[in-house]
PDB file of C-alpha atoms in Angstrom:
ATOM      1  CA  UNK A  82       0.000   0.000   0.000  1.00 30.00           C
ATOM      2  CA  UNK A  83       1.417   3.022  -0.602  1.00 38.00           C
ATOM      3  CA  UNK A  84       1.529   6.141   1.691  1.00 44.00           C
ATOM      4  CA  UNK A  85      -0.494   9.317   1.267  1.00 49.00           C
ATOM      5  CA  UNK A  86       1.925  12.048   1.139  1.00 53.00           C
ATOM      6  CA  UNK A  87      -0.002  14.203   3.731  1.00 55.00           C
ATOM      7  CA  UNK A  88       0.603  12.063   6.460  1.00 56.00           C
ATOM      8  CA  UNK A  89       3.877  13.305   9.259  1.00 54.00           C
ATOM      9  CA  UNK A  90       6.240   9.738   9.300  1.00 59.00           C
ATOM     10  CA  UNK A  91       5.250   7.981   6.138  1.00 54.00           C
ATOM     11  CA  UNK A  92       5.881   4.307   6.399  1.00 56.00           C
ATOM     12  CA  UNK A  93       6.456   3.036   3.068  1.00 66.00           C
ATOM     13  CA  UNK A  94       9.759   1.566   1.999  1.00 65.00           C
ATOM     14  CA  UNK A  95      12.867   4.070   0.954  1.00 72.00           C
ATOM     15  CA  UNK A  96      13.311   4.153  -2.991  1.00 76.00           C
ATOM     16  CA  UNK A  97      15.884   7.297  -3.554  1.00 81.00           C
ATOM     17  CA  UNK A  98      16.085   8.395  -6.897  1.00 89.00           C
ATOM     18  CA  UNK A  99      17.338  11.937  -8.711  1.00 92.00           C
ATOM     19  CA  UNK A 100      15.744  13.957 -10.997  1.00 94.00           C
ATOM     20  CA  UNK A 101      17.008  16.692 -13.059  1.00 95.00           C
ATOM     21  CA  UNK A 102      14.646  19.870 -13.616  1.00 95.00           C
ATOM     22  CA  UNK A 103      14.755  23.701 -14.795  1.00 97.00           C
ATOM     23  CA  UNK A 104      13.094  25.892 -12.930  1.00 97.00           C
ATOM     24  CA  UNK A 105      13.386  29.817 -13.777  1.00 97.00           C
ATOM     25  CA  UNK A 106      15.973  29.390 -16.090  1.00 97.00           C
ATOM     26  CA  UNK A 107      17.773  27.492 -13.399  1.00 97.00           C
ATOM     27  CA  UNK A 108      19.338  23.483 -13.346  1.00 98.00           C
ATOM     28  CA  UNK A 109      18.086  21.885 -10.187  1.00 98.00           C
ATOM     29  CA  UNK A 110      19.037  18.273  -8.914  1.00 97.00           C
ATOM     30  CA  UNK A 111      16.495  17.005  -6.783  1.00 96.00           C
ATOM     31  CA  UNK A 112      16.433  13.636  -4.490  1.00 93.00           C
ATOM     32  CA  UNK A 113      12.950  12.606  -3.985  1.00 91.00           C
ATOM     33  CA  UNK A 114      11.726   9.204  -2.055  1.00 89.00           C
ATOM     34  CA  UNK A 115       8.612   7.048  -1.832  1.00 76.00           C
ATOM     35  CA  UNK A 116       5.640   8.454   0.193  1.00 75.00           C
ATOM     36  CA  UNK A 117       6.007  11.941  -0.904  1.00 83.00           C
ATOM     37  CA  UNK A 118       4.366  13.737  -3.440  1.00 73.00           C
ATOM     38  CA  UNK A 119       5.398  13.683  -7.380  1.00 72.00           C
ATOM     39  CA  UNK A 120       8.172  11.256  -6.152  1.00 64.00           C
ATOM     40  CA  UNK A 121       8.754  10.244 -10.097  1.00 70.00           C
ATOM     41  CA  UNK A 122       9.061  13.642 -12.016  1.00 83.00           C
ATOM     42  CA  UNK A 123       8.600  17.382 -11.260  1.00 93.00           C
ATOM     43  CA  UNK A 124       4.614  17.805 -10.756  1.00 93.00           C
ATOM     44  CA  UNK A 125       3.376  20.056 -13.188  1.00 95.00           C
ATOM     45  CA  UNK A 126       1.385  22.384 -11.797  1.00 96.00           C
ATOM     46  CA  UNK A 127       4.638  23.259  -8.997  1.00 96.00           C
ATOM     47  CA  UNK A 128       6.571  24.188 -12.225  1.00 96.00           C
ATOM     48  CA  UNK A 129       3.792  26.258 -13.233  1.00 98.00           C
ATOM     49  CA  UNK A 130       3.176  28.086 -10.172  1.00 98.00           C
ATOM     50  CA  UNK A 131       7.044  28.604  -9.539  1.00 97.00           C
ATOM     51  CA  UNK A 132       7.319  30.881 -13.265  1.00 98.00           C
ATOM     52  CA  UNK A 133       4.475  32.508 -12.247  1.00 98.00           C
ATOM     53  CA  UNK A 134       5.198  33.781  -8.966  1.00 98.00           C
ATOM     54  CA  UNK A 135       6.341  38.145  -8.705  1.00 98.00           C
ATOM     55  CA  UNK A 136       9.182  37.710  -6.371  1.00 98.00           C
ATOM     56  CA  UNK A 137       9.876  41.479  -7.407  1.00 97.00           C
ATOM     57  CA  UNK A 138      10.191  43.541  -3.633  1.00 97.00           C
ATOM     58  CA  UNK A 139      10.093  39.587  -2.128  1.00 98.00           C
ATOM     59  CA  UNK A 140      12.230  39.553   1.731  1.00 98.00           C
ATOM     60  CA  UNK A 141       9.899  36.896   3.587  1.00 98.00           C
ATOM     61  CA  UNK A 142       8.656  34.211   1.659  1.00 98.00           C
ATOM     62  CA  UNK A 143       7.317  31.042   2.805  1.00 98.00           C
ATOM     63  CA  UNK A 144       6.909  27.521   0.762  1.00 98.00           C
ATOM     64  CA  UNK A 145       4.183  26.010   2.441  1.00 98.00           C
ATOM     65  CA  UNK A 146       3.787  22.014   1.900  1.00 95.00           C
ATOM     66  CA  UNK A 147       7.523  22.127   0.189  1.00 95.00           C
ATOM     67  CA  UNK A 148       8.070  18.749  -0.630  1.00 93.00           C
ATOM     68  CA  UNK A 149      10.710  17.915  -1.679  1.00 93.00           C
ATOM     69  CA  UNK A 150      11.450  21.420  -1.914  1.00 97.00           C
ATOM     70  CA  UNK A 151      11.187  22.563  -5.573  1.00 97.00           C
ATOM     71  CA  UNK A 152       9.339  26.142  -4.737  1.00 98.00           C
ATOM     72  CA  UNK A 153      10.932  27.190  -2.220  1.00 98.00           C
ATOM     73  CA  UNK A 154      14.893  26.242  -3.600  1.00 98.00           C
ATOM     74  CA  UNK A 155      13.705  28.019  -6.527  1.00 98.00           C
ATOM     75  CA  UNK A 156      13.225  30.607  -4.302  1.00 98.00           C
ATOM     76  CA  UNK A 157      16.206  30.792  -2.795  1.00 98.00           C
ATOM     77  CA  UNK A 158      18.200  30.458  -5.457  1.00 98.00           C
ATOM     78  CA  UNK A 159      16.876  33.674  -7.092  1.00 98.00           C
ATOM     79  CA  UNK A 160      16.607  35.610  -4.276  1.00 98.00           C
ATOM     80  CA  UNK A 161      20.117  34.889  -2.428  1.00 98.00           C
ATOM     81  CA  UNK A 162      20.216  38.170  -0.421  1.00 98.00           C
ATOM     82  CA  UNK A 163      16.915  36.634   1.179  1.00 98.00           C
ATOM     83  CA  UNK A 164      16.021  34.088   3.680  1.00 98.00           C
ATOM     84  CA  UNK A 165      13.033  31.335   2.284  1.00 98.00           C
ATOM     85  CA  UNK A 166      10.903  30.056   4.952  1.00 98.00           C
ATOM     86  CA  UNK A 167      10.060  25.981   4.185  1.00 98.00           C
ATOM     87  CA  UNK A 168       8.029  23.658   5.836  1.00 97.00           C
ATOM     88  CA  UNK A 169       6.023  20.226   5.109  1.00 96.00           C
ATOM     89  CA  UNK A 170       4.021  18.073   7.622  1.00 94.00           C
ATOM     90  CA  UNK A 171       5.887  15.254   5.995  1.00 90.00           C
ATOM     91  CA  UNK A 172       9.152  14.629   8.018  1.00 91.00           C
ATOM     92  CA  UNK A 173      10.308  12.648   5.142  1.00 91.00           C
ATOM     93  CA  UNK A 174       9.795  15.771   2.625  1.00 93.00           C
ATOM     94  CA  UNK A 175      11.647  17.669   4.937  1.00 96.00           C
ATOM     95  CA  UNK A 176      14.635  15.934   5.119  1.00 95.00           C
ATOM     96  CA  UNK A 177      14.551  15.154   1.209  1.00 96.00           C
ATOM     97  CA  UNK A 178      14.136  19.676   0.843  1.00 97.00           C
ATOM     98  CA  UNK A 179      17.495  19.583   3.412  1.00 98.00           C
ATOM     99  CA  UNK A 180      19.560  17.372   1.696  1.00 97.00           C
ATOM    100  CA  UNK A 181      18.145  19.332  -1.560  1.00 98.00           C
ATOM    101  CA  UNK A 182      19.217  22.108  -0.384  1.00 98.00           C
ATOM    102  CA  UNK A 183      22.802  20.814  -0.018  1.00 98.00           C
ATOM    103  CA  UNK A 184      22.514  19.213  -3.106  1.00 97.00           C
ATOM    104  CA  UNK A 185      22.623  22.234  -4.658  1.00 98.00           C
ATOM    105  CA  UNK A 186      24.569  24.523  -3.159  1.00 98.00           C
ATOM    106  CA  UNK A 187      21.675  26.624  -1.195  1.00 98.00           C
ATOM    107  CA  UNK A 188      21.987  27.886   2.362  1.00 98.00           C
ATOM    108  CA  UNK A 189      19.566  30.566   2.479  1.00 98.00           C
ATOM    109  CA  UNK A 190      16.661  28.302   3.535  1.00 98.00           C
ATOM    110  CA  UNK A 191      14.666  27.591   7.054  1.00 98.00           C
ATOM    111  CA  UNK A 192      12.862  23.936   6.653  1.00 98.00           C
ATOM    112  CA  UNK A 193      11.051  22.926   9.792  1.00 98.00           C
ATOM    113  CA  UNK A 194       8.213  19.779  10.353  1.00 96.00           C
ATOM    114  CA  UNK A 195       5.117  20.153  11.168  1.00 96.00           C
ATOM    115  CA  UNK A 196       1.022  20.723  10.002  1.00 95.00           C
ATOM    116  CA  UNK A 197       0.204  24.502   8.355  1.00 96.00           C
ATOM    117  CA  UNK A 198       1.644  27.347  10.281  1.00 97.00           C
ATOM    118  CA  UNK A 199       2.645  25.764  13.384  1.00 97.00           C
ATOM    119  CA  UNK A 200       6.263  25.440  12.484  1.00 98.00           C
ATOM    120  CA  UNK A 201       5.736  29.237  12.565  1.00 98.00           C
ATOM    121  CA  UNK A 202       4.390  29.925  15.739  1.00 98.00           C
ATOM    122  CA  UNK A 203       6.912  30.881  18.025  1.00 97.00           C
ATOM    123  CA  UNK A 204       8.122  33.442  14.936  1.00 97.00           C
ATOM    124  CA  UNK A 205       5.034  35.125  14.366  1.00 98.00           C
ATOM    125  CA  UNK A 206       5.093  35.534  18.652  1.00 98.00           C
ATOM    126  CA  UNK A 207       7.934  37.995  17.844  1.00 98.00           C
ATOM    127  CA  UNK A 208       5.667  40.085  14.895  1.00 98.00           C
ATOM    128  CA  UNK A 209       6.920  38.526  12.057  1.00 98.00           C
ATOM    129  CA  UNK A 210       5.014  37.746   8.828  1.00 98.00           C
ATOM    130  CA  UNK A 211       5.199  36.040   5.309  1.00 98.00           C
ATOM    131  CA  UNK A 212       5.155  38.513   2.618  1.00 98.00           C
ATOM    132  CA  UNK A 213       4.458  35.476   0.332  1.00 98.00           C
ATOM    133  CA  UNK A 214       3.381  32.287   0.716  1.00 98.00           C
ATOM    134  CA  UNK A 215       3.206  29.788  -2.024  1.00 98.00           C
ATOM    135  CA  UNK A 216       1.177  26.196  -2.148  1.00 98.00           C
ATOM    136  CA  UNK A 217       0.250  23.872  -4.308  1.00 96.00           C
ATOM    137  CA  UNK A 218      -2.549  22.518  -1.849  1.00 96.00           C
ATOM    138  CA  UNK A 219      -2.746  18.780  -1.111  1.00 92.00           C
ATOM    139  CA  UNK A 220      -6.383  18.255  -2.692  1.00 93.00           C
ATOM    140  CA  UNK A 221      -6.404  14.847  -1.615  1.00 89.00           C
ATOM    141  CA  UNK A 222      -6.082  15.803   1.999  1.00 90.00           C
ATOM    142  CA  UNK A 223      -9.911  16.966   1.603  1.00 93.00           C
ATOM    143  CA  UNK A 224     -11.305  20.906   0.907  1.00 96.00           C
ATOM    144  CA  UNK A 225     -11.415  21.614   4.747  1.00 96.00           C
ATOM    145  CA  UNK A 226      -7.662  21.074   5.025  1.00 95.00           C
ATOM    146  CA  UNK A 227      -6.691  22.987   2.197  1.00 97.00           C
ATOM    147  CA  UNK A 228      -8.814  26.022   3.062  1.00 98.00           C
ATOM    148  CA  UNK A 229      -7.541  25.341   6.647  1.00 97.00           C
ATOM    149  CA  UNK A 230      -4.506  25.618   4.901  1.00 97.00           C
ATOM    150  CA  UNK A 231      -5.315  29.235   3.204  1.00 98.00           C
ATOM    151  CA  UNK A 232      -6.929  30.557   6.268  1.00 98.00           C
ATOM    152  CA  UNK A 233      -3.906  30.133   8.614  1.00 97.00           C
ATOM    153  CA  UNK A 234      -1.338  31.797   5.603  1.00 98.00           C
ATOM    154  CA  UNK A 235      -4.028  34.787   6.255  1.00 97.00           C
ATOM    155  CA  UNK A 236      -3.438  35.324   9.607  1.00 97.00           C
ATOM    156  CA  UNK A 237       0.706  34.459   8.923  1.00 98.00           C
ATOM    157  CA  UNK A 238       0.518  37.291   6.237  1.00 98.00           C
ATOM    158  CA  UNK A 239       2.039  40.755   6.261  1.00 98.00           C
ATOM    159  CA  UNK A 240      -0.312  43.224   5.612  1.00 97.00           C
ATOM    160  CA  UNK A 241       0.634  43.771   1.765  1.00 96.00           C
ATOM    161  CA  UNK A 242       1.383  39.893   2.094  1.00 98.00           C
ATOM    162  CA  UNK A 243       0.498  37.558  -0.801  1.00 98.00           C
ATOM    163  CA  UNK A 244      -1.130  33.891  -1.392  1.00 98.00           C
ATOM    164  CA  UNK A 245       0.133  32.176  -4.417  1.00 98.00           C
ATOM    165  CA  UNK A 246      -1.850  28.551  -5.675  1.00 98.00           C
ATOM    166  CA  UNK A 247      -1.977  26.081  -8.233  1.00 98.00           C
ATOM    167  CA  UNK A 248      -5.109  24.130  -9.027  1.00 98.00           C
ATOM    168  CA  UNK A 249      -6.163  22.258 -11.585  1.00 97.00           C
ATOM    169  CA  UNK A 250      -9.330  23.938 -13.457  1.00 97.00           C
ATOM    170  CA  UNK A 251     -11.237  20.237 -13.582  1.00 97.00           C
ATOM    171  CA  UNK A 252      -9.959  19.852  -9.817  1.00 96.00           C
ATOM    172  CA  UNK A 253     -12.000  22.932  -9.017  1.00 97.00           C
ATOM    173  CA  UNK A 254     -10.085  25.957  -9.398  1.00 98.00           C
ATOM    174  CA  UNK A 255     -13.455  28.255  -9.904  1.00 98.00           C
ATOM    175  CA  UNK A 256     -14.606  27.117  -6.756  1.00 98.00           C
ATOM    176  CA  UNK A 257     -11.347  27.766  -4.770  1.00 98.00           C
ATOM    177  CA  UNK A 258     -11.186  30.551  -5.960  1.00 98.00           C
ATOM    178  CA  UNK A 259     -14.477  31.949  -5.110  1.00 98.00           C
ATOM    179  CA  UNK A 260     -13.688  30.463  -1.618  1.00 98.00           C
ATOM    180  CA  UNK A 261     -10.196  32.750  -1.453  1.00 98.00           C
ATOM    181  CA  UNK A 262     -12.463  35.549  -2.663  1.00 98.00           C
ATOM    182  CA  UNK A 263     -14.069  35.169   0.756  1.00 98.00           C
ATOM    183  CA  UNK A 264     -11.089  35.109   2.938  1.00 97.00           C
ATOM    184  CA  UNK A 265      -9.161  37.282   1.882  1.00 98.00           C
ATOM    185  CA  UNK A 266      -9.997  41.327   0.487  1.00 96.00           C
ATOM    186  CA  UNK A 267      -8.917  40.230  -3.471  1.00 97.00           C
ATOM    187  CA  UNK A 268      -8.091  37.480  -5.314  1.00 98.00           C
ATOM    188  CA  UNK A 269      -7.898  36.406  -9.000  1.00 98.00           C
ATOM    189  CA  UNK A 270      -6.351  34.439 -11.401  1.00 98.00           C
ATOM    190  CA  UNK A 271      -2.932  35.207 -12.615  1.00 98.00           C
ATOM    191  CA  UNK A 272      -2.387  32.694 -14.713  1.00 98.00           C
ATOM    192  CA  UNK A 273      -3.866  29.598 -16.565  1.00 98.00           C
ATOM    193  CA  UNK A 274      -1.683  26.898 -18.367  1.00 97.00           C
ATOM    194  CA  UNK A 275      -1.976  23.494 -19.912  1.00 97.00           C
ATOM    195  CA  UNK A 276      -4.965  22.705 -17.446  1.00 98.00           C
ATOM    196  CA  UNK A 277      -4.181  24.519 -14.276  1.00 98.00           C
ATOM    197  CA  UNK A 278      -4.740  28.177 -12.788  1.00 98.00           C
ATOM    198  CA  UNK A 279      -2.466  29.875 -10.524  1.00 98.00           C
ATOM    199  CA  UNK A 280      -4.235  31.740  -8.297  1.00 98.00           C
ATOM    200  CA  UNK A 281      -3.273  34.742  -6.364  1.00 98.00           C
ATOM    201  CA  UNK A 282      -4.754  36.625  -3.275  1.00 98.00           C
ATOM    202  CA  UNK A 283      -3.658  39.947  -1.263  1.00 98.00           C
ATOM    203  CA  UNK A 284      -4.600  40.510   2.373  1.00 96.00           C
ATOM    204  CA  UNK A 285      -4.246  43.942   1.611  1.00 85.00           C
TER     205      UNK A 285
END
């Protein structure tokens, strides 16, 4: 059986392998491992909502469910001068974005364990907030978890702060939309590619 990648200590049997992708003009070599998501190539819709994200005026960005850690070491690797912000409730992601991060040469990263925002707590205690936050929702976690998921990046937010998301149209886009529409003061689509929609909302 396998595991479902939003579960904390996934129990399925290591299988390492590396794969190669480009993300914003940049060569990334990724490790990924069984129980996690996309474990066999890149998911599309991350590589879509990575070359859409404005990381112009970017200084506190979070990748929220990283994975493996595509997003966020995309991230960091444009944006040297500032600290990313990573974290997955899969411990097993976790490690896989740390030894990612090595892989390729990035040290301007944060990864921490744990469900939504709560790696976070103890940071926002001290006032500080996301000025982005980018997810490519687990679906198959359920609708209340992933608009769990948006809610908390709300509150997490800066006041100019940003929500980026990928979701398939037939996977019900529209409706997530309308639902980020409702929690936060704007949102829209900012892009729409081979089957998905990259959705953005501001807080303010």
């Amino acid at each position: 059986m396998t595991d479902h990648y939003f579960t904390a200590e996934p129990g399925s049997a290591h299988q390492p392998r590396e794969i190669k992708v480009i993300l914003r003009g940049k060569v990334f070599r990724l490790t990924t491992d069984s129980g996690v998501f996309s474990r066999d190539r890149l998911d599309l819709g991350t590589k879509i909502l990575v070359e859409s994200l404005d990381l112009a005026g970017v200084r506190a960005p979070l990748d929220l469910g990283c994975g493996y850690g595509p997003i966020g070491l995309a991230i960091a690797r444009e944006l040297p001068a500032v600290q990313v912000y990573m974290s997955d409730l899969n411990r097993r992601a976790t490690e896989l974005t740390a030894e990612n991060a090595v892989l390729n040469g990035i040290t301007n990263v944060v990864i921490k364990q744990g469900d939504g925002l709560a790696p976070w707590r103890d940071l926002y205690k001290t006032g500080f907030r996301f000025d982005l936050v980018a997810i490519n929702p687990p679906l198959r976690a359920g609708k209340e978890t992933v608009l769990r998921l948006f809610t908390e990046a709300w509150d997490f937010l800066a006041p100019a702060g940003q929500l980026w998301t990928v979701i398939r149209t037939s996977q019900g886009a529209k409706t997530y939309l309308r639902e980020l529409q409702r929690i936060f003061p704007a949102a829209e689509t900012a892009a729409i590619k081979s089957g998905y929609r990259v959705l953005r909302a501001r807080r303010g």
